[in-house]
Short mmCIF file of C-alpha atoms in Angstrom, two decimals:
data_model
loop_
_atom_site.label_atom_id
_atom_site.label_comp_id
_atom_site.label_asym_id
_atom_site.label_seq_id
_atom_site.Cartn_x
_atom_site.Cartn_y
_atom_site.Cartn_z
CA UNK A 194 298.21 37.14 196.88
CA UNK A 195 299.17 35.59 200.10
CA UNK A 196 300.23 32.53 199.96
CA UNK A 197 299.04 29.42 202.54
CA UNK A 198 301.55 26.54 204.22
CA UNK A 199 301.01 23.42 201.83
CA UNK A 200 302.31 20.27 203.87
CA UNK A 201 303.43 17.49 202.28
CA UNK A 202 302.32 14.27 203.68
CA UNK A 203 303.83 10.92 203.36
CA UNK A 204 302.19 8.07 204.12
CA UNK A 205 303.56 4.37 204.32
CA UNK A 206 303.92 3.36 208.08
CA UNK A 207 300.79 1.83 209.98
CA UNK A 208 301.89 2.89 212.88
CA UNK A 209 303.03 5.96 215.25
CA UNK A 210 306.37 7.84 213.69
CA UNK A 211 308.28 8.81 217.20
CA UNK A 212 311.87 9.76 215.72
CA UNK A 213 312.84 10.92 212.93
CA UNK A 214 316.95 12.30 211.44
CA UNK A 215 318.14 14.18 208.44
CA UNK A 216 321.59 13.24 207.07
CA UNK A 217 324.00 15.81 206.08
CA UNK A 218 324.00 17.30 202.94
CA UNK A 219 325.66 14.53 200.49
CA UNK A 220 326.02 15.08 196.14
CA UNK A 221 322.96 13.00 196.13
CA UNK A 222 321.20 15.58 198.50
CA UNK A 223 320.42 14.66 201.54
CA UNK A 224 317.88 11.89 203.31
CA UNK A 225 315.38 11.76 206.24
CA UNK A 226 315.13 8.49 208.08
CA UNK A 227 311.68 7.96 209.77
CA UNK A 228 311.30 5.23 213.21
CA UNK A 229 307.93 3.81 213.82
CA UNK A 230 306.29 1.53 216.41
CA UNK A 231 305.43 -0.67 213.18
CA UNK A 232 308.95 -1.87 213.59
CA UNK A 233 309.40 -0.74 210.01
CA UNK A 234 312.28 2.30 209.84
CA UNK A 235 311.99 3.93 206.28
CA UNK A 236 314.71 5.86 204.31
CA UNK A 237 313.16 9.11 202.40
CA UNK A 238 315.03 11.79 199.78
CA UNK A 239 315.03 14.83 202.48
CA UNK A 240 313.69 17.32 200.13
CA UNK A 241 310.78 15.69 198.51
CA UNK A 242 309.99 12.87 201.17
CA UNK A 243 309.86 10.24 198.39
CA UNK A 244 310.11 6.61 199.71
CA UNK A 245 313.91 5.15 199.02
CA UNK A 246 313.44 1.96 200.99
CA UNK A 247 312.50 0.39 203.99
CA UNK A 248 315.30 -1.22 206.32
CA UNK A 249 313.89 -4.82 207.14
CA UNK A 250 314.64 -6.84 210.32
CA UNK A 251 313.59 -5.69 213.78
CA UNK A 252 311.12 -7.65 215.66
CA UNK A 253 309.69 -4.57 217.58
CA UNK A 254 308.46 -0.81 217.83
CA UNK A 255 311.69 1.00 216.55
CA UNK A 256 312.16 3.78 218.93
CA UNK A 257 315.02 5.38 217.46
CA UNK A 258 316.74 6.05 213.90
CA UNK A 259 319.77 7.70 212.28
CA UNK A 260 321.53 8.35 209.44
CA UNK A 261 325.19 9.08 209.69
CA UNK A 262 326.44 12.15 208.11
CA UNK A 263 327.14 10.88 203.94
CA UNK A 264 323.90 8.81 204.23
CA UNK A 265 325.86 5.96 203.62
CA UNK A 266 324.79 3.97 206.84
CA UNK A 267 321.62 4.42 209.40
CA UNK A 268 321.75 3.05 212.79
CA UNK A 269 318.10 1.98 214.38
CA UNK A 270 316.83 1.52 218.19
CA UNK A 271 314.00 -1.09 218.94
CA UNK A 272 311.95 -2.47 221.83
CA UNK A 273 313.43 -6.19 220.43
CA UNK A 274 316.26 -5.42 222.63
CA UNK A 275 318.63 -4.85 219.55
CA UNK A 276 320.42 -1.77 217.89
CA UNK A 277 320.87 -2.37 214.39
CA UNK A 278 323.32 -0.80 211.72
CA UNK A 279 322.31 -0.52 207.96
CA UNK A 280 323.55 -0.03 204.70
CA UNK A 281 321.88 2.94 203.48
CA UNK A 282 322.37 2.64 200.11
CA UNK A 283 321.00 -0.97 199.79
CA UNK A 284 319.52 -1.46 202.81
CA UNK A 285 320.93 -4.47 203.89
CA UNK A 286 321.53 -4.82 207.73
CA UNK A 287 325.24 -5.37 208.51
CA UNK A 288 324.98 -5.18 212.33
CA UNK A 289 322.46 -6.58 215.55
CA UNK A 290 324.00 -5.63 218.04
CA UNK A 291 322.02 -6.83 221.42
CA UNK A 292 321.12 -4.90 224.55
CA UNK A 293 319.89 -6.01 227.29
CA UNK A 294 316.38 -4.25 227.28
CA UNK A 295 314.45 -1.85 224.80
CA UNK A 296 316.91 0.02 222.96
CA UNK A 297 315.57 4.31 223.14
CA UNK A 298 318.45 5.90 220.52
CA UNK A 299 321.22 5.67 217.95
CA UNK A 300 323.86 7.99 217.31
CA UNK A 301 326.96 8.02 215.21
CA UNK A 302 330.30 10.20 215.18
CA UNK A 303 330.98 12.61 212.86
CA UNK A 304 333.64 10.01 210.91
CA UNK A 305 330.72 7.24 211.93
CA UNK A 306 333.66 4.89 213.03
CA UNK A 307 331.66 4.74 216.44
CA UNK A 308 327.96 4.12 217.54
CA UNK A 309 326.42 5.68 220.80
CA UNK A 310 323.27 3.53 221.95
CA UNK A 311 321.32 3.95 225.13
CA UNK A 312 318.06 2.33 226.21
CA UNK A 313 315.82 0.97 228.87
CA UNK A 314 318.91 -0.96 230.89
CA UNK A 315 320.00 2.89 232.04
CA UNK A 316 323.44 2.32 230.04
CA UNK A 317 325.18 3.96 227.65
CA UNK A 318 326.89 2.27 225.16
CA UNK A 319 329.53 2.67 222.53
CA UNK A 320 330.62 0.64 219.83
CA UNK A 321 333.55 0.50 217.47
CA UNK A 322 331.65 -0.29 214.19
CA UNK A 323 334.85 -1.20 213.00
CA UNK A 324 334.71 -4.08 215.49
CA UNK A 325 331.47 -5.34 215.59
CA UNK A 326 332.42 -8.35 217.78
CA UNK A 327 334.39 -6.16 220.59
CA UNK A 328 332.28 -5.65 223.76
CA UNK A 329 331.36 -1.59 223.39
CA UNK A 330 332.22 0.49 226.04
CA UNK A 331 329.65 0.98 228.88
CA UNK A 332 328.80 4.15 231.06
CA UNK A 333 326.20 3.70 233.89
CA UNK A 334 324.94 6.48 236.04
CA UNK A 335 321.11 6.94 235.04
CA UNK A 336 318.56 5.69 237.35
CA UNK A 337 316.07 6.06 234.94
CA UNK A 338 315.54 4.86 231.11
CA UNK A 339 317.83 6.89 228.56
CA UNK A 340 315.71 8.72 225.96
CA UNK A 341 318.16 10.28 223.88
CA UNK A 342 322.17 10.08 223.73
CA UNK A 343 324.35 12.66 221.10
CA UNK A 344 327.36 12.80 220.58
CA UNK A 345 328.72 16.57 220.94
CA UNK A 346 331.99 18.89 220.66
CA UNK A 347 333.44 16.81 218.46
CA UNK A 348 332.82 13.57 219.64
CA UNK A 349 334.38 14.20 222.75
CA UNK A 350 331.79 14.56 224.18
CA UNK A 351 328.17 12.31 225.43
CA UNK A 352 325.11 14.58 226.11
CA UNK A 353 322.32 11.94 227.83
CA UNK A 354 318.85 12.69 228.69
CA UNK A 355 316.67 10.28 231.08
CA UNK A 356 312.97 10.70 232.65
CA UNK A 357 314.32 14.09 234.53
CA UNK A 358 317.88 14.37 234.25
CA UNK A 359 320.46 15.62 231.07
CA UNK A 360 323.81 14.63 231.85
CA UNK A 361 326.92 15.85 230.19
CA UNK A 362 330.07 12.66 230.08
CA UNK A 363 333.33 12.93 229.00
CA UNK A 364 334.63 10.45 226.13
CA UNK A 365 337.60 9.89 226.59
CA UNK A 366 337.75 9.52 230.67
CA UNK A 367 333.56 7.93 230.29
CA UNK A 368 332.64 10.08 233.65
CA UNK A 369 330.23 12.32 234.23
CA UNK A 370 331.22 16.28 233.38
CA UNK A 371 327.86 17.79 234.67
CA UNK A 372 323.73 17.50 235.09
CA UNK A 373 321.11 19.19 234.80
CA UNK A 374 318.03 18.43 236.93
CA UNK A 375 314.33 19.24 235.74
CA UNK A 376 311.13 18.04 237.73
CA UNK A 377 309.46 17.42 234.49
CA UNK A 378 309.94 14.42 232.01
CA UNK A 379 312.81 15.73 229.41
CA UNK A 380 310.54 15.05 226.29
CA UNK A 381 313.45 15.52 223.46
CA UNK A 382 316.96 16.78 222.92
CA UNK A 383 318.36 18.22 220.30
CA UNK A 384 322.41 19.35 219.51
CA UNK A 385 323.28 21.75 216.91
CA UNK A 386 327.02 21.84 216.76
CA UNK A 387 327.35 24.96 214.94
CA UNK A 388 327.34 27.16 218.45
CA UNK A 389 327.44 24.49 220.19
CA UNK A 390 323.39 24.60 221.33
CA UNK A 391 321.61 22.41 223.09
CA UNK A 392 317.65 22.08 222.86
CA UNK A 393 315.66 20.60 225.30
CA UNK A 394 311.61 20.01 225.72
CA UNK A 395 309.87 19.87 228.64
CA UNK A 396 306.66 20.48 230.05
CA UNK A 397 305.17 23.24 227.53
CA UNK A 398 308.81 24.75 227.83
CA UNK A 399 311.31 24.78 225.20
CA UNK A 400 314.97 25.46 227.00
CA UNK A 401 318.09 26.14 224.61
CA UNK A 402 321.34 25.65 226.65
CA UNK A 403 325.07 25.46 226.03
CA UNK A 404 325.75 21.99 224.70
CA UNK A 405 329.71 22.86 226.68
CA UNK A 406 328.42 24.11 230.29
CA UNK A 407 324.49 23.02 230.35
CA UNK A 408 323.88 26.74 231.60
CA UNK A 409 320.56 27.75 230.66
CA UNK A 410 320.54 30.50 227.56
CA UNK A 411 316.95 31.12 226.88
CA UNK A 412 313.13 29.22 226.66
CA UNK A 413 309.87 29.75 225.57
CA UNK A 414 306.51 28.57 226.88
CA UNK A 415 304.16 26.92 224.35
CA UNK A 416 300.14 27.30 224.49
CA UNK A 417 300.49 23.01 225.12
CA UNK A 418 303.00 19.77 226.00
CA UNK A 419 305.30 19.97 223.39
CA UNK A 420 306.99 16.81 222.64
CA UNK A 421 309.79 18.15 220.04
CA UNK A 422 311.64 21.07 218.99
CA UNK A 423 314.05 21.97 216.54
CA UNK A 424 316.18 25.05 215.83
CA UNK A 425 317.10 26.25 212.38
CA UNK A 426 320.65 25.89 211.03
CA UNK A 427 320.70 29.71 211.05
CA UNK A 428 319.42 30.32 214.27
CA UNK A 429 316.69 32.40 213.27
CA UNK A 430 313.89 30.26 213.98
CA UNK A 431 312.90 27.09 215.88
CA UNK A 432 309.59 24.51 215.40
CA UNK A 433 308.07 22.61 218.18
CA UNK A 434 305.21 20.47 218.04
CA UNK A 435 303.13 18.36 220.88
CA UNK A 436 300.31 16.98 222.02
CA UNK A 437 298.11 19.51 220.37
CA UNK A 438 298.66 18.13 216.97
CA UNK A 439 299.68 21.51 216.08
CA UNK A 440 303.18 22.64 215.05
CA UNK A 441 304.55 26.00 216.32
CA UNK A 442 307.00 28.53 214.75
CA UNK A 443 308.86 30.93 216.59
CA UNK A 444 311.22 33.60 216.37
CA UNK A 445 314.41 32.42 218.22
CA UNK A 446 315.61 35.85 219.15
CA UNK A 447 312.22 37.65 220.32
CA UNK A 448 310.14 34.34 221.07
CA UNK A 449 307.57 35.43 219.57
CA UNK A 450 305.20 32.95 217.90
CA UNK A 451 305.28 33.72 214.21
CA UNK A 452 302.94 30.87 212.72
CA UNK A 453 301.02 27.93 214.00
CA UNK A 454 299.85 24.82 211.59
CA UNK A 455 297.33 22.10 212.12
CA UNK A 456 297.46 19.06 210.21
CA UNK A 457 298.36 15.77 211.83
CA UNK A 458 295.75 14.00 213.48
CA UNK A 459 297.68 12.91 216.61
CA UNK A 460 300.41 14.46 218.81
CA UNK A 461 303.44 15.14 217.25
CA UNK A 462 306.35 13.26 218.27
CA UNK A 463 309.50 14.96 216.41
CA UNK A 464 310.26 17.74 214.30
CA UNK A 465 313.49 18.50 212.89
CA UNK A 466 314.81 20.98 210.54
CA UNK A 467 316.37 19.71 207.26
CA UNK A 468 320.13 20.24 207.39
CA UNK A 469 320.09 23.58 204.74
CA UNK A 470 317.08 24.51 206.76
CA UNK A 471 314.49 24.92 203.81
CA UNK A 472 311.98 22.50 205.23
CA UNK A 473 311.14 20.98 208.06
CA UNK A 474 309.39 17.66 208.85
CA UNK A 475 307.11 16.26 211.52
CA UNK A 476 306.38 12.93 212.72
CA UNK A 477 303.61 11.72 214.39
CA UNK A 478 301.29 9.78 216.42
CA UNK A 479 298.70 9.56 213.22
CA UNK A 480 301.48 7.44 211.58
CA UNK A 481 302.42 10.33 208.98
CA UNK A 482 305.36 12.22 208.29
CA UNK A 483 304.80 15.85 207.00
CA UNK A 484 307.32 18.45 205.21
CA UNK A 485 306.97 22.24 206.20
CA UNK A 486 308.45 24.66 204.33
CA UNK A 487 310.17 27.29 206.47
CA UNK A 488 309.43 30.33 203.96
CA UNK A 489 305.63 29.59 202.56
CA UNK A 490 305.72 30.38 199.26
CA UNK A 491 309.02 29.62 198.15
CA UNK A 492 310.23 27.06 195.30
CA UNK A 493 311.57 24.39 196.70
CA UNK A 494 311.37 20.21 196.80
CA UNK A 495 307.58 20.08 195.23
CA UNK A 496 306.66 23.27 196.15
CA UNK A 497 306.32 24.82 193.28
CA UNK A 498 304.68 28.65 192.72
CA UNK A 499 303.58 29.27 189.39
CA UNK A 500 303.78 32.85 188.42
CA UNK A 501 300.68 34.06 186.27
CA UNK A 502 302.86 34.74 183.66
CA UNK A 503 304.33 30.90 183.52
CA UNK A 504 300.79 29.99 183.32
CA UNK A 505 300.35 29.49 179.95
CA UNK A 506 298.77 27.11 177.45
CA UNK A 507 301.77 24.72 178.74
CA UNK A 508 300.15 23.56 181.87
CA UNK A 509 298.20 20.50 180.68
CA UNK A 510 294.20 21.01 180.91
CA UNK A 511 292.14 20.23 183.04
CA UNK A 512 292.58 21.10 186.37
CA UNK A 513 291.75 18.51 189.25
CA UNK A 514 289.79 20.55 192.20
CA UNK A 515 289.45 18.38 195.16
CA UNK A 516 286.51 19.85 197.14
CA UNK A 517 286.79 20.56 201.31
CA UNK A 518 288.01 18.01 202.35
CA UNK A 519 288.21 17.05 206.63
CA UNK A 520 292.07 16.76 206.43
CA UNK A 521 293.15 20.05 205.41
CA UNK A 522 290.18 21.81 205.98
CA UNK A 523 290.93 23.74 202.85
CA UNK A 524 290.45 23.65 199.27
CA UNK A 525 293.46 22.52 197.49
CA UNK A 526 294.11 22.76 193.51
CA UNK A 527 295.88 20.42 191.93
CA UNK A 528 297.86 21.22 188.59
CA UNK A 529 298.90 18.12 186.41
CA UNK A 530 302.14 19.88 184.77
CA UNK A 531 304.23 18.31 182.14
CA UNK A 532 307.23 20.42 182.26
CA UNK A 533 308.98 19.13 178.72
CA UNK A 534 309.12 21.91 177.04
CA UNK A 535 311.59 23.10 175.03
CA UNK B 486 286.55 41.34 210.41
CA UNK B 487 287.44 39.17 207.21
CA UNK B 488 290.68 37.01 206.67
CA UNK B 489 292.63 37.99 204.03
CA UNK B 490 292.17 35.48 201.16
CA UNK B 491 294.90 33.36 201.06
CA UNK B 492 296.04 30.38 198.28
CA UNK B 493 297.31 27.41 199.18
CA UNK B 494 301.32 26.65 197.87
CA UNK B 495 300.61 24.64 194.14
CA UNK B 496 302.56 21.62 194.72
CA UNK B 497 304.47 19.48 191.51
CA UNK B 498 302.95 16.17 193.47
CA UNK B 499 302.61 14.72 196.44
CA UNK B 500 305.68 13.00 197.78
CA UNK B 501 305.63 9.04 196.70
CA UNK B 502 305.15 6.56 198.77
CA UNK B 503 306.13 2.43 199.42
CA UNK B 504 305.45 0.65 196.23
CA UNK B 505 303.94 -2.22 198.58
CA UNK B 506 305.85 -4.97 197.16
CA UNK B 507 309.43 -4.32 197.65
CA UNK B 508 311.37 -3.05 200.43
CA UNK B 509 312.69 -0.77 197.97
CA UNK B 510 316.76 0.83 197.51
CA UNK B 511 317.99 0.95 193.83
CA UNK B 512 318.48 -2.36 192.90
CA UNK B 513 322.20 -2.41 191.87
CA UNK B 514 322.39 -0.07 194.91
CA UNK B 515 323.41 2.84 193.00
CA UNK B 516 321.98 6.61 193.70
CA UNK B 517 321.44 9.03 191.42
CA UNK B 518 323.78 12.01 191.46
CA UNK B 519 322.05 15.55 191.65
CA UNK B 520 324.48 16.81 188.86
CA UNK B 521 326.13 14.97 186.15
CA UNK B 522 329.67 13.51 187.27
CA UNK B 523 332.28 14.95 185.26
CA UNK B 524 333.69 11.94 183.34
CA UNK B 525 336.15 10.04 184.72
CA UNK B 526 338.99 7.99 183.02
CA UNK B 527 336.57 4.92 181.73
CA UNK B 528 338.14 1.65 181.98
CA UNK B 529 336.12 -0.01 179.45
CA UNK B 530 336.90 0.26 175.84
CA UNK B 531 335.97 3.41 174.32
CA UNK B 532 333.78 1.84 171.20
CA UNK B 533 331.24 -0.11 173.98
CA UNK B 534 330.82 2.93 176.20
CA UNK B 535 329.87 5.04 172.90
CA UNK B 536 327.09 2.47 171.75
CA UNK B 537 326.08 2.58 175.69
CA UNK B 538 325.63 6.56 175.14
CA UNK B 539 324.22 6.20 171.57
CA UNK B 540 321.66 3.54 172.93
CA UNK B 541 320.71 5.96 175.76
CA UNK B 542 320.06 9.15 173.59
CA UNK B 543 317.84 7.23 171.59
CA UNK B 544 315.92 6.45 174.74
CA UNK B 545 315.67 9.94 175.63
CA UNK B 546 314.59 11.23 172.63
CA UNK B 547 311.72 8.60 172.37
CA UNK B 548 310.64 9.08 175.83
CA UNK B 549 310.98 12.69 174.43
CA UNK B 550 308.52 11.65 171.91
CA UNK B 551 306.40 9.95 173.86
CA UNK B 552 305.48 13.14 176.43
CA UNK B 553 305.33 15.61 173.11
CA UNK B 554 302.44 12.93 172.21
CA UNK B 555 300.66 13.07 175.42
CA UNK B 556 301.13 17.01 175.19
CA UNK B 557 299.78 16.51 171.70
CA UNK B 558 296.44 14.44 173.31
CA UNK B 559 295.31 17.07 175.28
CA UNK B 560 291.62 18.33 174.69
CA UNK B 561 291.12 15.58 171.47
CA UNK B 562 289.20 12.68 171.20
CA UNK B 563 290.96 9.41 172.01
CA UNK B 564 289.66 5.93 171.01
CA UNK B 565 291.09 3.37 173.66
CA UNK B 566 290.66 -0.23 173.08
CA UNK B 567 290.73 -2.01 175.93
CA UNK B 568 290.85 -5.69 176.77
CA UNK B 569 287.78 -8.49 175.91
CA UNK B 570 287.59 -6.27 172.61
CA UNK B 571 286.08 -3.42 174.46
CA UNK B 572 286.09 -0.05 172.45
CA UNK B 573 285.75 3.03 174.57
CA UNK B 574 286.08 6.93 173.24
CA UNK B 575 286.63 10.04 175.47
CA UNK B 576 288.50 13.34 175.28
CA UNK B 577 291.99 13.12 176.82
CA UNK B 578 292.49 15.16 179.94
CA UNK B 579 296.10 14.02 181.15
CA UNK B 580 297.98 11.13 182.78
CA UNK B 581 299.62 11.41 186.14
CA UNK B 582 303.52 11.56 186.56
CA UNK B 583 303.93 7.42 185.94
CA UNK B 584 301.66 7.61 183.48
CA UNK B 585 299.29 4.60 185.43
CA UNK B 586 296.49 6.44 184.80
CA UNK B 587 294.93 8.25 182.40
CA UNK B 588 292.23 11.20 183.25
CA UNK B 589 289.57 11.25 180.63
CA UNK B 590 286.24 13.15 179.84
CA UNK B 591 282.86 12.42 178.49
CA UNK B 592 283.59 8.50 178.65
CA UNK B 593 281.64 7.12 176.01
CA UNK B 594 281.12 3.39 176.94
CA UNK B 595 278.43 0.62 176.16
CA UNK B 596 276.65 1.09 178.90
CA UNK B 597 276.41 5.35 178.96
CA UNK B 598 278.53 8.42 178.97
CA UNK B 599 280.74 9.22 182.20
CA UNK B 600 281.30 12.56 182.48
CA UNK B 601 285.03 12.43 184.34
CA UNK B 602 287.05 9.26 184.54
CA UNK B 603 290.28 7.72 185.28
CA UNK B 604 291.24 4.96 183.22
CA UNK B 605 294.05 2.46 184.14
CA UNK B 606 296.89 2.05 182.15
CA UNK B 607 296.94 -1.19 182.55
CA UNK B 608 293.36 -1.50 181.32
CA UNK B 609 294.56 -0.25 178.07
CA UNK B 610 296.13 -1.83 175.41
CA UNK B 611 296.27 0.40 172.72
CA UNK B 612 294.93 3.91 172.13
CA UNK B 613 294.25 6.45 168.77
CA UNK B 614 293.47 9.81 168.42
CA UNK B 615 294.05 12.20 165.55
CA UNK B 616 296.03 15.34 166.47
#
């Protein structure tokens, strides 16, 4: 019997999710940290989406969100002018560090000693967390708002995107390596390091370049404006989603189009694999996150498929049938299972 | 042409959400492990961390108790008594994952029979049933 994509949805903001990070993979597992214009940044396990917390303080839309690598801090971007760094594990804040307009994106290095911030003001900034009060070091050279700033090849390097431009800086000498030009608005960026890949949205295009050079390696078109794209820690596939509410599933090596899903009830703003690429999750203008799994039909997180066989007189009677409903379009069975058994 | 028939992936539960009151984060700040640390050199004296284990086994085994009784509910008629000395009967269906709620059929109460219901936990104060 074929099996059909079950998202999981989770709900809690009240407002638009545009960003959204996976940590690595820690002993605790690993964590997906959700920015929203409520102002509101919330800290989820990564493989069932279950709330953890939610980081308290900003005064505006956060814009951008991170977790550093052990999940043991998360750095946040918001339109009150202010980057902030958290403890992860309690959620206090330990950081504000100002800006002088609406902060776009957080990033930290690999040994999260340093922060990478860039916003509105055009500049790129970089703070020793280990020095809060030092004055980071600055990088100017976009004329237009930063969206996104990564780190890359080891932290020796700054990729930058603006409006129409994705510029490549050296650390350690804070110049400019190289830039690429596009004469559409650069809608996300994405850096796997593994490869050293970088994927960028634009347009209906999705454009996968070398994170080292910024020569072009391959993109696909998608049927609308796509807003986000991710590629899988294998390389095998990538997700995109966009203003058609719908998320996409290619191939990476033949482009094609392998599965499409509707679901959210706005454009989608981000989509990023998890970091052992079992799931992926979506954020979007409806104020929902949602978890894909990449292979439908697998056990994994809360996806769970019951063989006939395991369906025995353990599964507690009755079962809940929720009827057609206008959100999933689909009829969806619920099973109340107490697993304790010996 | 017809679309193959397809079934939807069964999931355990839907993923939880804010509790609405707190901002959340364990409270001593603590996470829990995936697997069970292998036991470190304890710095506190041997007797107190044994009555610590001791105290938590008996936990777990009355929790264990606890579920084996719900198990035990299923399909039987229950006899909940509720609060203002309100007496309700209905055949136990299940409880959901926190147990808040209890999912009950053929509701007998004073003012008619309810076919399906969901009765709060915290509605309830104390319930029978014979196995």
């Amino acid at each position: 019997m074929a099996m059909r994509q079950t998202p999981l949805t989770c709900s809690g903001h009240t407002r638009p999710v545009v960003d959204l990070a996976f940590s690595g993979i820690t002993p605790y597992g690993y964590f997906l940290i959700s920015a929203c214009k409520d102002g509101k940044p919330m800290l989820r396990q990564g493989d069932t989406g279950d709330w953890i917390g939610t980081f308290l303080g900003h005064k505006g839309a956060v814009w951008g969100a991170t977790l550093n690598k052990d999940a043991t801090k998360a750095a946040t971007a918001a339109a009150d002018f202010t980057a902030k760094v958290w403890d992860a594990v309690s959620g206090d804040e330990l950081m504000t560090l100002a800006h002088k307009h609406i902060v776009k994106t957080v990033d930290f290095t690999q040994d999260s000693n340093y922060l990478l911030t860039g916003g509105q003001d055009k500049l790129l900034r970089i703070y020793d967390l280990n020095k809060p009060e030092a004055e980071p070091k600055e990088i100017s050279g976009h004329t237009s708002g930063i969206k996104k700033a990564l780190w890359c090849s080891e932290d020796k390097q700054i990729l930058s995107a603006d409006d129409k431009t994705v510029r490549l800086w050296d650390h350690a000498t804070m110049t400019e390596v190289k830039s690429l030009n596009f004469n559409m608005s650069v809608s996300s960026m994405e850096y796997i390091p593994e490869g050293e890949i970088l994927v960028i949205t634009y347009g209906r295009s999705i454009a996968f370049h070398s994170a080292v050079s910024l020569d072009p390696i391959k993109s696909f078109e998608a049927p609308a404006t796509i807003n986000s794209a991710s590629l899988h820690p294998e390389k095998e596939f990538l997700v995109a989603g966009g203003e058609d509410f719908k998320l996409y599933k290619y191939d990476y090596n033949s482009g094609e189009e392998l599965e499409s899903y509707k679901g959210h009830f706005g454009p989608i703003h981000c989509v990023r694999f998890s970091p052992d690429g079992e799931l992926y999750a979506s954020g979007s203008e409806d104020g929902t996150l949602r978890l894909w799994q990449t292979v439908v039909g697998k056990t994994y997180g809360l996806w769970k498929c019951v063989l006939p066989e395991e369906d025995s007189g353990e599964l507690a009677k009755p079962k809940i049938g929720f009827p057609e409903t206008t959100e999933e379009n689909c009829f969806r069975e619920f099973r109340l299972h107490l697993s304790f058994s010996s | 042409m017809q679309t193959p028939v397809t079934i939807p992936v069964p999931v355990l539960r839907l993923p939880r959400g804010p509790d609405g009151f707190s901002r959340g984060f364990a409270p001593d700040g603590r996470r829990a492990p995936l697997r069970p640390e292998v036991p470190e050199i304890q710095k506190c004296p041997i007797a107190q961390e044994s009555l610590e284990f001791q105290e938590q086994r008996a936990r777990a085994a009355l929790r264990e108790r606890y579920l084996r009784s719900l198990l035990a509910m299923v399909g039987h008629q229950v006899s909940f008594t509720l609060h203002e000395g309100v007496r309700v009967a209905a055949h136990f269906g299940a409880t959901d994952l926190d147990v808040a709620n209890f999912y009950v059929s053929q509701l007998q109460t004073p003012i008619g029979v309810q076919a399906e219901a969901l009765l709060r936990c915290s509605d309830i104060i104390s319930y029978t049933f014979k196995p």
